[in-house]
Amino acid sequence: FYAGADYGVDSNYGEDFLEFKDYRVSAGNFGFPTDPRTANQLQAVSQKLNTGAKTVEVSGVTAAELESIPKQHFKEINRLKQLTGVDLTFHGPLVEASGMGEGGWKEVTRQSAERQMWSSVERAHDLEPKGNIVITFHSTSGLPEMIVKNRNEKGEEISEMIVVNESFGERVQPFQRVRVSENPLLGKTYTPKEELNELNKESWTRPLTQLSFHAHQGEDAINRVITGLGEKGTPTIGGKSFLELYKSSKTSEGQELIERELDGNQKRIAQDIINNINYGEIYVRDAYNELQSYFKLAWDAAQREKREEDIEKLDDYRKELQQKMKETNFDDPKNIVDFAQEVQKGVNVLNSISTPKLYRPLNEFIIDKSAQTFGNLAFNSYKNFKDTAPIISIENPPAGGGLSRGEDLRDLVKKARDNFVDRATKELGMSESQAKEQAEKLIGVTWDVGHINMLRKFGYENKHILKETEKVAPFVKHIHLSDNFGYEHTELPMGMGNVPTKEHFEAIQKYNKQMEKIKQIVETGGAWFRDFKITPFKQTLRAFGSPIYSMQMSPYWNQIADSSGGYFSGYGRTLPEQHFSLYGSGFSNLPVELGGQMSGTSRASGAPIE
């Protein structure tokens, strides 16, 4: 941009380039990231220092590039930091902290992600071994938005929700979606939350009905045998009662005895009796195995949801069943019938409690698992490095990605801090107050104002976007700055899109007492850097009207950045070199006869000087 002629007498000169009036930020508050596409981060840091930036964010965004950086380079970058007096931050690799992948969730995958992220924490500490360097990780990597919300004239509405079934144990299967749906039969529209409730009810009642059916099938099969044989049990088949025959059939010797001692008709009757009892017993045992599985689901859900009344019901039944198991002799078919009734009682108990949330919103599941990873990283960071532990700062991905909203990051940070406190009190013997203090210090948020601005494509306006910032403001430890128009992740320099940056800063400052210490990294690694091939330091200073001098007073960069001639050309536009040639100043411009370098006519007499 060309600023036009310099009308220095105009007090409003340069205002056209000032985006954030009355909110001037010093140049030293801004930092710039290195190129994430290179493993030569040592050279990349040096190039950013050449811009005059006081803070540089070392990039390890791409896992492959990060693994290609020699370990010695991290210490060399630290030496460079000491030589130049700049501050460093670090951006860790894009790793899915929860352990969720295309094939579902596995604990081993979460542990692998945690190890990879811990490797980054160790390298970040090499960059700054004497202080608490901020290392940024994304809240999710590659996951879609799990609760799809839109704004319209009615307000904010949830149109779709991704849910997950945790009943598969160590391997949670790929998720499914519940959407707004119509039920023509009932003439009702179901919201995703209502659909989720219905899904949970059906997923709980249907298998319990099946379980009850199996128990009844087994009980009826055995009862038919008992009823058909009469009260005495027909002790006339080969001189043996059906109970004796049944017991004999469970051993090879007994099978040989039946074959040897019974004639053809007796053998057929005996085999029918044995087969029916076995059939019934199999059904009852299958029902019992199913009962065990669903009892565990109910117990885990009641514990997780802290439903004390349900826990008491389940515990009472468990004690009763354990006693029944000790007393039951399964060689007696009548005892199998009694046990089938006990299984049925268990079904009734499971039906009487609150419906367990077998399916729950995926974002809740991801927050739980990711909080475990981030909490463990902070705990190990403190355990290994104590007062110089790196700060784990969790960044919101572009809106439309997983855990990108303010409440998502707020909930994730709270749970990660709880995880830290739990481990620190149990394993390090810290008091709860000490553990909470360290958790608040070591776990926070990197808030990317460009990423949250992309809510505009879902119908959100400035006031709604700023509400997201307010939700997360108390947890912010780091800020990423980039501009866009709310639809694409363009990463323009600040002031070239419609991100309400000033309002974001004011919202954070309102709820966060550390705002003055928070580093602000200007991320323009997209089309801007590709096409213009410059670090937009000047554009950033101009947009914020940053003062040129440390006195925090005029002149400002919005007034001087695009003026005719460079600021460092000659003596500057406010003190043009020609002025000194005409009127003299300093010894160099004195006449030759006075020891200076100005030749020509005497300035005293006007006579030529030879």
Coordinates of C-alpha atoms in Angstrom, one line a residue, residues 61 91 94 137-146 395-406 408-409 446-458 480 482 484 486-491 523:
V61 CA 3.9 -28.8 14.1
H91 CA 4.5 -25.4 19.0
L94 CA -0.4 -32.2 15.7
F137 CA -0.7 -28.6 21.5
H138 CA -4.0 -28.7 19.6
S139 CA -7.0 -30.0 21.6
T140 CA -7.7 -32.5 18.8
S141 CA -6.1 -33.4 15.5
G142 CA -8.2 -34.6 12.6
L143 CA -11.5 -35.1 14.5
P144 CA -14.6 -33.4 13.2
E145 CA -16.8 -31.1 15.3
M146 CA -18.7 -33.5 17.5
E395 CA -5.1 -24.6 21.4
N396 CA -8.5 -24.5 19.8
P397 CA -8.4 -25.8 16.2
P398 CA -10.3 -23.9 13.4
A399 CA -14.0 -23.8 14.1
G400 CA -15.6 -26.9 12.6
G401 CA -13.0 -29.1 14.1
G402 CA -13.2 -31.2 17.3
L403 CA -13.1 -29.3 20.7
S404 CA -12.8 -25.9 19.0
R405 CA -15.4 -24.0 21.1
G406 CA -14.6 -22.0 24.3
D408 CA -14.7 -27.4 25.1
L409 CA -11.3 -26.0 26.0
T446 CA -3.6 -21.1 23.6
W447 CA -6.5 -19.0 22.2
D448 CA -6.4 -18.6 18.4
V449 CA -8.6 -15.7 17.5
G450 CA -8.4 -16.5 13.8
H451 CA -9.6 -20.1 14.4
I452 CA -12.6 -19.1 16.5
N453 CA -13.6 -16.4 14.0
M454 CA -14.5 -19.2 11.5
L455 CA -17.7 -19.6 13.5
R456 CA -19.1 -17.0 11.1
K457 CA -19.8 -19.7 8.5
F458 CA -22.2 -21.2 11.0
H480 CA -2.2 -16.9 18.4
S482 CA -4.2 -14.3 12.5
N484 CA -9.6 -14.0 8.1
G486 CA -14.7 -16.3 8.8
Y487 CA -14.9 -18.9 6.0
E488 CA -11.4 -20.1 5.2
H489 CA -8.3 -20.5 7.3
T490 CA -6.4 -17.9 5.4
E491 CA -4.0 -16.6 8.1
E523 CA 0.6 -16.8 12.6

